[in-house]
Short mmCIF file of N, CA and C in Angstrom, two decimals:
data_model
loop_
_atom_site.label_atom_id
_atom_site.label_comp_id
_atom_site.label_asym_id
_atom_site.label_seq_id
_atom_site.Cartn_x
_atom_site.Cartn_y
_atom_site.Cartn_z
N MET A 1 -29.61 1.70 8.89
CA MET A 1 -28.29 1.94 9.38
C MET A 1 -27.48 0.82 9.73
N THR A 2 -27.90 -0.04 10.58
CA THR A 2 -27.22 -1.30 10.91
C THR A 2 -26.76 -1.96 9.84
N GLY A 3 -27.78 -2.37 8.71
CA GLY A 3 -26.90 -2.57 7.67
C GLY A 3 -26.20 -2.28 6.70
N LEU A 4 -26.21 -1.22 6.84
CA LEU A 4 -24.94 -0.32 6.00
C LEU A 4 -23.57 -0.33 6.69
N VAL A 5 -23.77 -0.31 8.13
CA VAL A 5 -22.58 -0.61 9.04
C VAL A 5 -21.85 -1.85 8.65
N ILE A 6 -22.72 -2.92 8.74
CA ILE A 6 -22.43 -4.24 8.38
C ILE A 6 -21.87 -4.33 6.97
N ILE A 7 -22.57 -4.06 5.96
CA ILE A 7 -21.84 -3.72 4.63
C ILE A 7 -20.73 -3.08 4.42
N LEU A 8 -20.36 -1.99 5.37
CA LEU A 8 -19.16 -1.20 5.24
C LEU A 8 -17.95 -1.87 5.91
N ARG A 9 -18.51 -2.41 7.07
CA ARG A 9 -17.41 -3.33 7.64
C ARG A 9 -16.83 -4.61 7.15
N ILE A 10 -17.56 -5.18 6.38
CA ILE A 10 -17.30 -6.56 5.68
C ILE A 10 -16.42 -5.91 4.57
N ILE A 11 -16.88 -4.86 3.76
CA ILE A 11 -15.81 -4.10 2.56
C ILE A 11 -14.68 -3.77 3.01
N HIS A 12 -14.76 -3.03 4.37
CA HIS A 12 -13.57 -2.42 4.77
C HIS A 12 -12.39 -3.63 5.25
N LEU A 13 -13.09 -4.79 5.89
CA LEU A 13 -12.02 -5.69 6.26
C LEU A 13 -11.49 -6.64 5.25
N ILE A 14 -12.34 -6.92 4.42
CA ILE A 14 -12.00 -7.80 3.36
C ILE A 14 -11.15 -7.27 2.25
N ALA A 15 -11.27 -5.88 2.11
CA ALA A 15 -10.35 -5.16 1.20
C ALA A 15 -8.95 -4.80 1.97
N GLY A 16 -9.35 -4.24 3.06
CA GLY A 16 -8.17 -4.06 3.98
C GLY A 16 -7.17 -5.55 4.39
N VAL A 17 -7.60 -6.48 4.56
CA VAL A 17 -7.04 -7.79 4.61
C VAL A 17 -6.24 -7.88 3.45
N PHE A 18 -6.72 -7.92 2.45
CA PHE A 18 -6.03 -8.03 1.12
C PHE A 18 -4.97 -7.06 1.14
N TRP A 19 -5.38 -5.91 1.19
CA TRP A 19 -4.20 -4.76 0.82
C TRP A 19 -3.15 -5.03 1.89
N VAL A 20 -3.28 -5.21 3.17
CA VAL A 20 -2.00 -5.03 4.36
C VAL A 20 -1.32 -6.32 3.84
N GLY A 21 -2.32 -7.53 3.83
CA GLY A 21 -1.70 -8.87 3.53
C GLY A 21 -0.73 -9.00 2.16
N ALA A 22 -1.04 -8.53 1.10
CA ALA A 22 -0.22 -8.42 0.00
C ALA A 22 0.92 -7.56 0.02
N VAL A 23 0.64 -6.64 0.82
CA VAL A 23 1.87 -5.50 0.90
C VAL A 23 2.68 -6.06 1.92
N ILE A 24 2.48 -6.94 2.94
CA ILE A 24 3.41 -7.67 3.99
C ILE A 24 4.14 -9.06 3.05
N PHE A 25 3.25 -9.64 2.41
CA PHE A 25 3.74 -10.67 1.53
C PHE A 25 4.61 -10.04 0.58
N LEU A 26 4.50 -8.87 -0.30
CA LEU A 26 5.53 -8.73 -1.31
C LEU A 26 6.52 -7.97 -0.58
N ASN A 27 6.28 -7.16 0.76
CA ASN A 27 7.85 -6.71 0.98
C ASN A 27 8.69 -7.77 1.81
N LEU A 28 8.00 -8.77 2.65
CA LEU A 28 8.72 -9.69 3.19
C LEU A 28 9.16 -10.97 2.45
N LEU A 29 8.51 -11.19 1.66
CA LEU A 29 8.67 -12.60 0.79
C LEU A 29 8.87 -12.52 -0.87
N VAL A 30 8.10 -11.88 -1.34
CA VAL A 30 8.29 -11.59 -2.87
C VAL A 30 9.56 -10.92 -3.36
N GLY A 31 9.75 -9.80 -2.66
CA GLY A 31 10.66 -8.80 -3.06
C GLY A 31 12.09 -9.44 -2.79
N PRO A 32 12.25 -9.84 -1.62
CA PRO A 32 13.60 -10.82 -1.47
C PRO A 32 13.95 -11.70 -2.05
N SER A 33 12.67 -12.65 -2.58
CA SER A 33 12.79 -13.72 -3.38
C SER A 33 13.30 -13.11 -4.92
N VAL A 34 12.68 -12.27 -5.15
CA VAL A 34 13.20 -11.33 -6.67
C VAL A 34 14.53 -11.23 -6.76
N MET A 35 14.87 -10.32 -5.83
CA MET A 35 16.39 -9.99 -5.67
C MET A 35 17.28 -11.08 -5.52
N ALA A 36 16.91 -12.22 -4.93
CA ALA A 36 17.98 -13.30 -4.86
C ALA A 36 17.96 -14.11 -6.14
N ALA A 37 16.85 -14.16 -6.94
CA ALA A 37 16.72 -14.61 -8.26
C ALA A 37 17.43 -14.18 -9.10
N GLY A 38 18.09 -12.80 -9.09
CA GLY A 38 18.65 -12.23 -10.12
C GLY A 38 17.89 -11.67 -11.08
N PRO A 39 18.65 -11.58 -12.56
CA PRO A 39 17.74 -10.93 -13.47
C PRO A 39 16.61 -12.01 -13.84
N GLU A 40 16.59 -13.13 -13.23
CA GLU A 40 15.17 -13.95 -13.54
C GLU A 40 14.11 -13.59 -12.92
N GLY A 41 14.41 -13.05 -11.83
CA GLY A 41 13.40 -12.24 -10.87
C GLY A 41 12.59 -11.23 -11.51
N MET A 42 13.26 -10.78 -12.36
CA MET A 42 12.70 -9.46 -12.74
C MET A 42 11.31 -10.10 -13.80
N LYS A 43 11.54 -11.26 -14.18
CA LYS A 43 10.00 -11.79 -14.97
C LYS A 43 9.14 -12.11 -14.03
N VAL A 44 9.23 -12.25 -12.59
CA VAL A 44 8.17 -12.22 -11.95
C VAL A 44 7.76 -10.97 -11.50
N MET A 45 8.28 -10.16 -11.58
CA MET A 45 7.76 -8.67 -11.38
C MET A 45 7.40 -8.25 -12.54
N GLN A 46 7.79 -8.58 -13.70
CA GLN A 46 7.19 -8.44 -14.97
C GLN A 46 5.51 -8.71 -15.22
N GLU A 47 5.64 -10.11 -14.89
CA GLU A 47 4.42 -10.87 -14.67
C GLU A 47 3.40 -9.88 -13.48
N LEU A 48 3.73 -9.75 -12.60
CA LEU A 48 2.81 -9.29 -11.73
C LEU A 48 2.40 -7.74 -12.01
N ARG A 49 3.55 -7.12 -12.88
CA ARG A 49 2.95 -5.80 -13.48
C ARG A 49 1.90 -6.24 -14.52
N ARG A 50 2.03 -7.01 -15.29
CA ARG A 50 1.34 -7.64 -16.47
C ARG A 50 -0.14 -7.80 -15.90
N ARG A 51 -0.14 -8.30 -14.81
CA ARG A 51 -1.46 -8.69 -14.30
C ARG A 51 -1.95 -7.39 -13.49
N HIS A 52 -1.25 -6.46 -13.42
CA HIS A 52 -1.85 -5.07 -12.65
C HIS A 52 -1.89 -5.33 -11.34
N PHE A 53 -1.12 -5.86 -10.48
CA PHE A 53 -0.79 -5.96 -9.21
C PHE A 53 -0.82 -4.94 -8.49
N MET A 54 -0.27 -3.94 -8.73
CA MET A 54 0.05 -2.75 -8.01
C MET A 54 -1.28 -2.03 -8.13
N ASP A 55 -2.01 -1.99 -8.91
CA ASP A 55 -3.43 -1.21 -9.26
C ASP A 55 -4.29 -2.15 -8.49
N HIS A 56 -4.42 -3.27 -8.35
CA HIS A 56 -5.32 -4.18 -7.48
C HIS A 56 -4.98 -3.56 -6.15
N LEU A 57 -3.58 -3.58 -5.54
CA LEU A 57 -3.39 -3.05 -4.43
C LEU A 57 -3.76 -1.64 -4.04
N LEU A 58 -3.42 -0.82 -4.95
CA LEU A 58 -4.01 0.83 -4.73
C LEU A 58 -5.44 0.66 -4.54
N GLY A 59 -6.06 -0.06 -5.40
CA GLY A 59 -7.82 -0.30 -5.49
C GLY A 59 -8.33 -0.72 -4.32
N ALA A 60 -7.66 -1.56 -3.85
CA ALA A 60 -8.41 -2.48 -2.48
C ALA A 60 -7.82 -1.31 -1.36
N GLY A 61 -6.50 -0.49 -1.46
CA GLY A 61 -6.42 0.60 -0.29
C GLY A 61 -7.81 1.47 -0.58
N ALA A 62 -7.86 1.87 -1.84
CA ALA A 62 -8.92 3.06 -1.95
C ALA A 62 -10.22 2.37 -1.24
N ILE A 63 -10.86 1.61 -1.61
CA ILE A 63 -11.95 0.91 -1.07
C ILE A 63 -11.93 0.74 0.40
N THR A 64 -10.56 0.21 0.80
CA THR A 64 -10.45 0.17 2.47
C THR A 64 -10.85 1.37 3.21
N ILE A 65 -10.01 2.38 2.21
CA ILE A 65 -9.99 4.14 2.70
C ILE A 65 -11.55 4.70 2.89
N LEU A 66 -12.15 4.33 1.85
CA LEU A 66 -13.68 5.04 1.57
C LEU A 66 -14.40 4.18 2.33
N ALA A 67 -14.45 2.99 2.55
CA ALA A 67 -15.28 2.25 3.39
C ALA A 67 -15.14 2.76 4.95
N GLY A 68 -13.90 2.59 5.20
CA GLY A 68 -13.65 3.37 6.72
C GLY A 68 -14.10 4.67 6.80
N LEU A 69 -13.81 5.43 5.94
CA LEU A 69 -14.33 6.87 6.17
C LEU A 69 -15.93 6.79 6.28
N GLY A 70 -16.61 5.96 5.45
CA GLY A 70 -18.19 5.83 5.55
C GLY A 70 -18.47 5.31 7.17
N LEU A 71 -17.63 4.50 7.70
CA LEU A 71 -18.08 3.96 9.07
C LEU A 71 -17.81 5.05 9.87
N VAL A 72 -16.54 5.97 9.86
CA VAL A 72 -16.58 6.99 10.55
C VAL A 72 -17.45 7.95 10.61
N TRP A 73 -17.91 8.33 9.24
CA TRP A 73 -18.90 9.29 9.11
C TRP A 73 -20.04 8.93 10.10
N ILE A 74 -20.76 7.40 9.99
CA ILE A 74 -21.60 6.93 10.68
C ILE A 74 -21.31 7.02 12.09
N ASP A 75 -20.09 6.62 12.61
CA ASP A 75 -19.83 6.15 13.98
C ASP A 75 -19.88 7.96 14.84
N SER A 76 -19.45 8.83 14.06
CA SER A 76 -19.13 10.02 14.50
C SER A 76 -20.30 11.10 14.41
N ALA A 77 -21.50 10.47 13.73
CA ALA A 77 -22.58 11.17 13.64
C ALA A 77 -22.44 12.44 12.81
N GLY A 78 -21.83 11.97 11.65
CA GLY A 78 -21.33 12.95 10.45
C GLY A 78 -20.41 13.87 10.94
N PHE A 79 -19.29 13.41 11.37
CA PHE A 79 -18.26 14.37 11.60
C PHE A 79 -18.24 14.98 12.79
N GLN A 80 -18.93 14.66 13.76
CA GLN A 80 -19.22 15.56 14.87
C GLN A 80 -17.68 15.73 15.70
N PRO A 81 -17.07 17.16 15.95
CA PRO A 81 -15.80 17.20 16.59
C PRO A 81 -15.75 16.46 17.88
N GLU A 82 -16.92 16.38 18.92
CA GLU A 82 -16.65 15.79 20.07
C GLU A 82 -16.36 14.37 19.84
N TRP A 83 -16.63 13.61 18.76
CA TRP A 83 -16.29 11.99 18.58
C TRP A 83 -14.74 11.98 18.31
N PHE A 84 -14.46 12.91 17.50
CA PHE A 84 -12.68 12.99 17.18
C PHE A 84 -11.90 13.40 18.25
N ARG A 85 -12.59 14.18 19.14
CA ARG A 85 -11.88 14.23 20.43
C ARG A 85 -11.91 13.13 21.68
N SER A 86 -12.61 12.25 21.29
CA SER A 86 -12.85 11.11 22.39
C SER A 86 -11.49 9.88 22.00
N HIS A 87 -11.08 9.22 22.62
CA HIS A 87 -9.94 8.26 22.60
C HIS A 87 -10.32 7.01 21.52
N LEU A 88 -11.73 6.83 21.35
CA LEU A 88 -11.67 6.08 20.12
C LEU A 88 -11.79 6.93 18.87
N GLY A 89 -12.34 7.96 18.58
CA GLY A 89 -12.13 8.91 17.71
C GLY A 89 -10.44 9.22 17.30
N MET A 90 -9.90 9.70 18.45
CA MET A 90 -8.45 9.98 18.00
C MET A 90 -7.49 8.44 17.69
N ALA A 91 -7.81 7.43 18.22
CA ALA A 91 -7.12 6.26 17.76
C ALA A 91 -7.65 6.02 16.27
N ILE A 92 -8.96 6.11 16.22
CA ILE A 92 -9.64 5.62 14.66
C ILE A 92 -8.85 6.74 13.55
N SER A 93 -8.90 7.95 14.09
CA SER A 93 -8.21 9.08 13.07
C SER A 93 -6.80 8.84 12.95
N THR A 94 -5.88 8.51 13.69
CA THR A 94 -4.38 8.03 13.82
C THR A 94 -4.34 7.20 12.57
N GLY A 95 -5.04 5.99 12.90
CA GLY A 95 -5.11 4.97 12.08
C GLY A 95 -5.27 5.23 10.55
N MET A 96 -6.41 5.86 10.43
CA MET A 96 -7.02 6.69 9.10
C MET A 96 -5.82 7.42 8.37
N LEU A 97 -5.08 8.13 9.32
CA LEU A 97 -4.30 8.93 8.79
C LEU A 97 -3.10 8.13 8.08
N MET A 98 -2.54 7.15 9.11
CA MET A 98 -1.39 6.22 9.00
C MET A 98 -1.69 5.27 7.06
N ALA A 99 -3.01 4.90 7.42
CA ALA A 99 -3.52 4.12 6.24
C ALA A 99 -3.27 5.01 4.86
N THR A 100 -4.02 6.37 5.21
CA THR A 100 -3.99 7.65 4.02
C THR A 100 -2.48 7.53 3.58
N VAL A 101 -1.63 7.59 4.54
CA VAL A 101 -0.15 7.99 3.96
C VAL A 101 0.48 7.19 3.30
N ALA A 102 0.16 5.91 3.75
CA ALA A 102 0.81 4.50 3.15
C ALA A 102 0.19 4.46 1.86
N TRP A 103 -1.18 4.70 1.42
CA TRP A 103 -1.67 4.62 0.30
C TRP A 103 -1.12 5.47 -0.48
N LEU A 104 -1.06 6.76 -0.07
CA LEU A 104 -0.03 8.11 -1.06
C LEU A 104 1.05 7.51 -1.39
N ILE A 105 1.87 7.01 -0.57
CA ILE A 105 3.35 6.43 -0.79
C ILE A 105 3.11 5.41 -1.89
N GLY A 106 1.95 4.45 -1.99
CA GLY A 106 1.88 3.54 -3.00
C GLY A 106 1.75 4.23 -4.17
N LEU A 107 0.71 5.09 -4.24
CA LEU A 107 0.25 5.85 -5.41
C LEU A 107 1.49 6.64 -6.22
N PHE A 108 2.02 7.68 -5.14
CA PHE A 108 2.91 8.65 -5.81
C PHE A 108 4.45 8.17 -5.58
N VAL A 109 4.83 7.38 -4.99
CA VAL A 109 6.23 6.58 -5.03
C VAL A 109 6.56 5.41 -5.49
N ILE A 110 5.93 4.43 -4.93
CA ILE A 110 6.25 3.06 -5.19
C ILE A 110 5.67 2.80 -6.43
N HIS A 111 4.36 3.26 -6.87
CA HIS A 111 3.91 2.77 -8.38
C HIS A 111 4.79 3.07 -9.56
N PRO A 112 5.16 4.62 -9.30
CA PRO A 112 6.03 5.23 -10.41
C PRO A 112 7.41 4.58 -10.27
N LEU A 113 8.05 4.10 -9.02
CA LEU A 113 9.36 3.50 -9.08
C LEU A 113 9.00 2.08 -9.77
N GLY A 114 7.88 1.23 -9.59
CA GLY A 114 7.73 0.28 -10.33
C GLY A 114 7.63 0.32 -11.92
N THR A 115 7.20 1.33 -12.41
CA THR A 115 7.06 1.70 -13.67
C THR A 115 8.47 2.04 -14.20
N GLU A 116 9.49 2.83 -13.09
CA GLU A 116 10.92 3.09 -13.82
C GLU A 116 11.64 1.96 -13.73
N MET A 117 11.45 0.92 -12.87
CA MET A 117 12.18 -0.34 -12.86
C MET A 117 11.80 -1.10 -14.19
N ALA A 118 10.57 -1.12 -14.29
CA ALA A 118 9.91 -2.18 -15.55
C ALA A 118 10.66 -1.23 -16.93
N SER A 119 10.92 0.23 -16.78
CA SER A 119 11.52 0.68 -18.05
C SER A 119 13.05 0.56 -17.99
N LEU A 120 13.57 0.28 -16.94
CA LEU A 120 15.00 0.20 -17.00
C LEU A 120 15.41 -1.27 -17.18
N ALA A 121 14.36 -2.07 -16.76
CA ALA A 121 14.71 -3.58 -17.13
C ALA A 121 14.86 -3.57 -18.70
N GLY A 122 13.61 -2.77 -19.34
CA GLY A 122 14.05 -2.93 -21.00
C GLY A 122 15.08 -2.40 -21.51
N GLU A 123 15.59 -1.29 -20.83
CA GLU A 123 16.82 -0.48 -21.35
C GLU A 123 17.79 -1.62 -21.26
N MET A 124 17.97 -2.19 -19.73
CA MET A 124 18.82 -3.25 -19.77
C MET A 124 19.17 -4.26 -20.83
N ALA A 125 17.77 -4.58 -21.47
CA ALA A 125 17.97 -5.84 -22.56
C ALA A 125 18.47 -5.34 -23.65
N THR A 126 18.18 -4.10 -24.02
CA THR A 126 18.56 -3.30 -25.22
C THR A 126 19.87 -2.82 -25.15
N ALA A 127 20.40 -2.61 -24.05
CA ALA A 127 21.73 -1.91 -23.96
C ALA A 127 22.78 -2.20 -25.03
N PRO A 128 23.36 -1.53 -25.76
CA PRO A 128 24.28 -1.70 -26.80
C PRO A 128 25.72 -2.18 -26.38
N SER A 129 26.01 -1.90 -25.28
CA SER A 129 27.19 -2.20 -24.49
C SER A 129 27.48 -2.54 -23.00
N ASP A 130 28.42 -3.34 -22.67
CA ASP A 130 28.71 -3.32 -21.12
C ASP A 130 28.73 -2.20 -20.23
N ASP A 131 29.20 -1.11 -20.88
CA ASP A 131 28.99 0.20 -19.85
C ASP A 131 27.73 0.88 -19.74
N ALA A 132 26.88 0.29 -21.07
CA ALA A 132 25.58 1.35 -21.18
C ALA A 132 24.68 0.24 -20.18
N ARG A 133 24.97 -1.20 -20.14
CA ARG A 133 24.30 -1.90 -19.20
C ARG A 133 24.64 -1.57 -17.41
N SER A 134 25.99 -1.40 -17.38
CA SER A 134 26.56 -1.06 -16.33
C SER A 134 25.57 0.38 -15.61
N ALA A 135 25.61 1.18 -16.74
CA ALA A 135 24.97 2.39 -16.26
C ALA A 135 23.47 2.32 -15.83
N VAL A 136 22.69 1.39 -16.49
CA VAL A 136 21.49 1.16 -16.41
C VAL A 136 21.42 0.31 -14.92
N GLY A 137 22.24 -0.60 -14.58
CA GLY A 137 22.26 -1.35 -13.70
C GLY A 137 22.38 -0.42 -12.32
N MET A 138 23.21 0.60 -12.48
CA MET A 138 23.43 1.49 -11.30
C MET A 138 22.13 2.14 -11.06
N ARG A 139 21.55 2.80 -12.26
CA ARG A 139 20.12 3.56 -12.07
C ARG A 139 19.13 2.32 -11.27
N MET A 140 19.48 1.26 -11.82
CA MET A 140 18.09 0.09 -11.25
C MET A 140 18.23 -0.32 -9.86
N MET A 141 19.73 -0.22 -9.44
CA MET A 141 20.04 -0.46 -8.01
C MET A 141 19.61 0.80 -7.26
N ALA A 142 19.79 1.89 -7.59
CA ALA A 142 19.22 3.32 -6.90
C ALA A 142 17.53 3.18 -6.78
N ALA A 143 16.81 2.70 -7.92
CA ALA A 143 15.38 2.74 -7.90
C ALA A 143 15.19 1.71 -6.78
N ARG A 144 15.74 0.44 -7.13
CA ARG A 144 15.51 -0.50 -6.13
C ARG A 144 15.55 -0.11 -4.52
N GLY A 145 16.81 0.28 -4.18
CA GLY A 145 16.94 1.09 -2.86
C GLY A 145 15.72 1.88 -2.33
N ARG A 146 15.32 2.85 -3.34
CA ARG A 146 14.28 3.67 -3.07
C ARG A 146 13.05 2.81 -2.87
N LEU A 147 12.49 2.01 -3.85
CA LEU A 147 11.64 1.17 -3.71
C LEU A 147 11.65 0.09 -2.19
N ILE A 148 12.54 -0.32 -1.85
CA ILE A 148 12.79 -0.99 -0.39
C ILE A 148 12.37 -0.42 0.39
N ARG A 149 12.94 0.82 0.43
CA ARG A 149 12.61 2.00 1.55
C ARG A 149 11.31 2.35 1.77
N PHE A 150 10.68 2.83 0.67
CA PHE A 150 9.63 3.38 0.85
C PHE A 150 8.29 2.16 1.00
N GLY A 151 8.72 1.18 0.41
CA GLY A 151 7.89 -0.31 0.66
C GLY A 151 7.97 -0.68 2.05
N ALA A 152 9.06 -0.56 2.70
CA ALA A 152 9.27 -1.01 4.08
C ALA A 152 8.41 0.24 4.97
N THR A 153 8.69 1.55 4.57
CA THR A 153 7.59 2.53 5.35
C THR A 153 6.48 2.39 5.14
N ALA A 154 5.65 2.01 4.01
CA ALA A 154 4.38 2.09 3.84
C ALA A 154 3.84 0.39 4.39
N MET A 155 4.56 -0.44 4.39
CA MET A 155 4.33 -1.53 5.17
C MET A 155 4.19 -1.23 6.63
N ALA A 156 5.22 -0.60 7.20
CA ALA A 156 4.92 -0.47 8.65
C ALA A 156 3.88 0.60 9.18
N LEU A 157 3.58 1.75 8.21
CA LEU A 157 2.51 2.62 8.53
C LEU A 157 1.05 1.58 8.54
N MET A 158 1.09 0.74 7.61
CA MET A 158 -0.14 -0.48 7.46
C MET A 158 -0.09 -1.16 8.80
N VAL A 159 0.82 -1.92 9.05
CA VAL A 159 0.75 -2.79 10.38
C VAL A 159 0.39 -1.85 11.54
N LEU A 160 1.07 -0.71 11.62
CA LEU A 160 0.63 0.22 12.70
C LEU A 160 -0.83 0.74 12.63
N THR A 161 -1.48 0.81 11.57
CA THR A 161 -2.94 1.00 11.30
C THR A 161 -3.53 -0.23 12.06
N VAL A 162 -3.11 -1.41 11.54
CA VAL A 162 -3.95 -2.54 11.88
C VAL A 162 -3.99 -2.67 13.37
N VAL A 163 -2.98 -2.39 13.90
CA VAL A 163 -2.82 -2.43 15.29
C VAL A 163 -3.75 -1.31 15.90
N THR A 164 -3.71 -0.25 15.42
CA THR A 164 -4.42 0.85 16.19
C THR A 164 -5.95 0.65 16.01
N MET A 165 -6.17 0.11 14.75
CA MET A 165 -7.86 -0.03 14.64
C MET A 165 -8.23 -1.18 15.46
N ALA A 166 -7.16 -2.16 15.79
CA ALA A 166 -7.62 -3.56 16.54
C ALA A 166 -7.75 -3.17 17.89
N VAL A 167 -7.08 -2.04 18.37
CA VAL A 167 -7.20 -1.70 19.94
C VAL A 167 -7.94 -0.45 20.25
N ALA A 168 -8.41 0.20 19.37
CA ALA A 168 -9.07 1.68 19.43
C ALA A 168 -10.20 1.68 20.17
N ARG A 169 -11.04 0.61 20.36
CA ARG A 169 -12.30 0.61 21.20
C ARG A 169 -11.58 0.29 22.94
N TYR A 170 -10.34 -0.01 22.80
CA TYR A 170 -10.04 -0.54 24.23
C TYR A 170 -9.10 0.56 24.94
N ILE A 171 -8.86 1.84 24.08
CA ILE A 171 -8.08 2.67 24.71
C ILE A 171 -8.81 3.70 25.43
#
């Protein structure tokens, strides 16, 4: 059992570090840089999309959550209710919930918004008139605003998850 715990912890930590670190990097540095670059910045986002960056993030998140679930299964002796009533159990459960919500936001909101932005960029490039480009631009701005809000929400949940997990054993 100790070997399994070690393997699950390593998987959980490596996937989690990638997932959280990439989300922070994307929200605090890449996103603002892309916006500052204007139309040229969309090329960076298109390249990230071509390389399936969001799929990698969602995959790392899923691996992190599943490995964490395995660790909880072991720590709680098969999800025994007493463990979940302990301070450690409540802290870990809270972290699990926040991470899962952040992952679901990525899957059901951020990923579709990225797809919408890519589609709008294509429409913008082929718009037949200035009025059409302006209309697409307005839709892009609205989608970008939602992307920024939901990205910041997911990032905040992930940072809170990391803090909760880091201090859970000391609560």
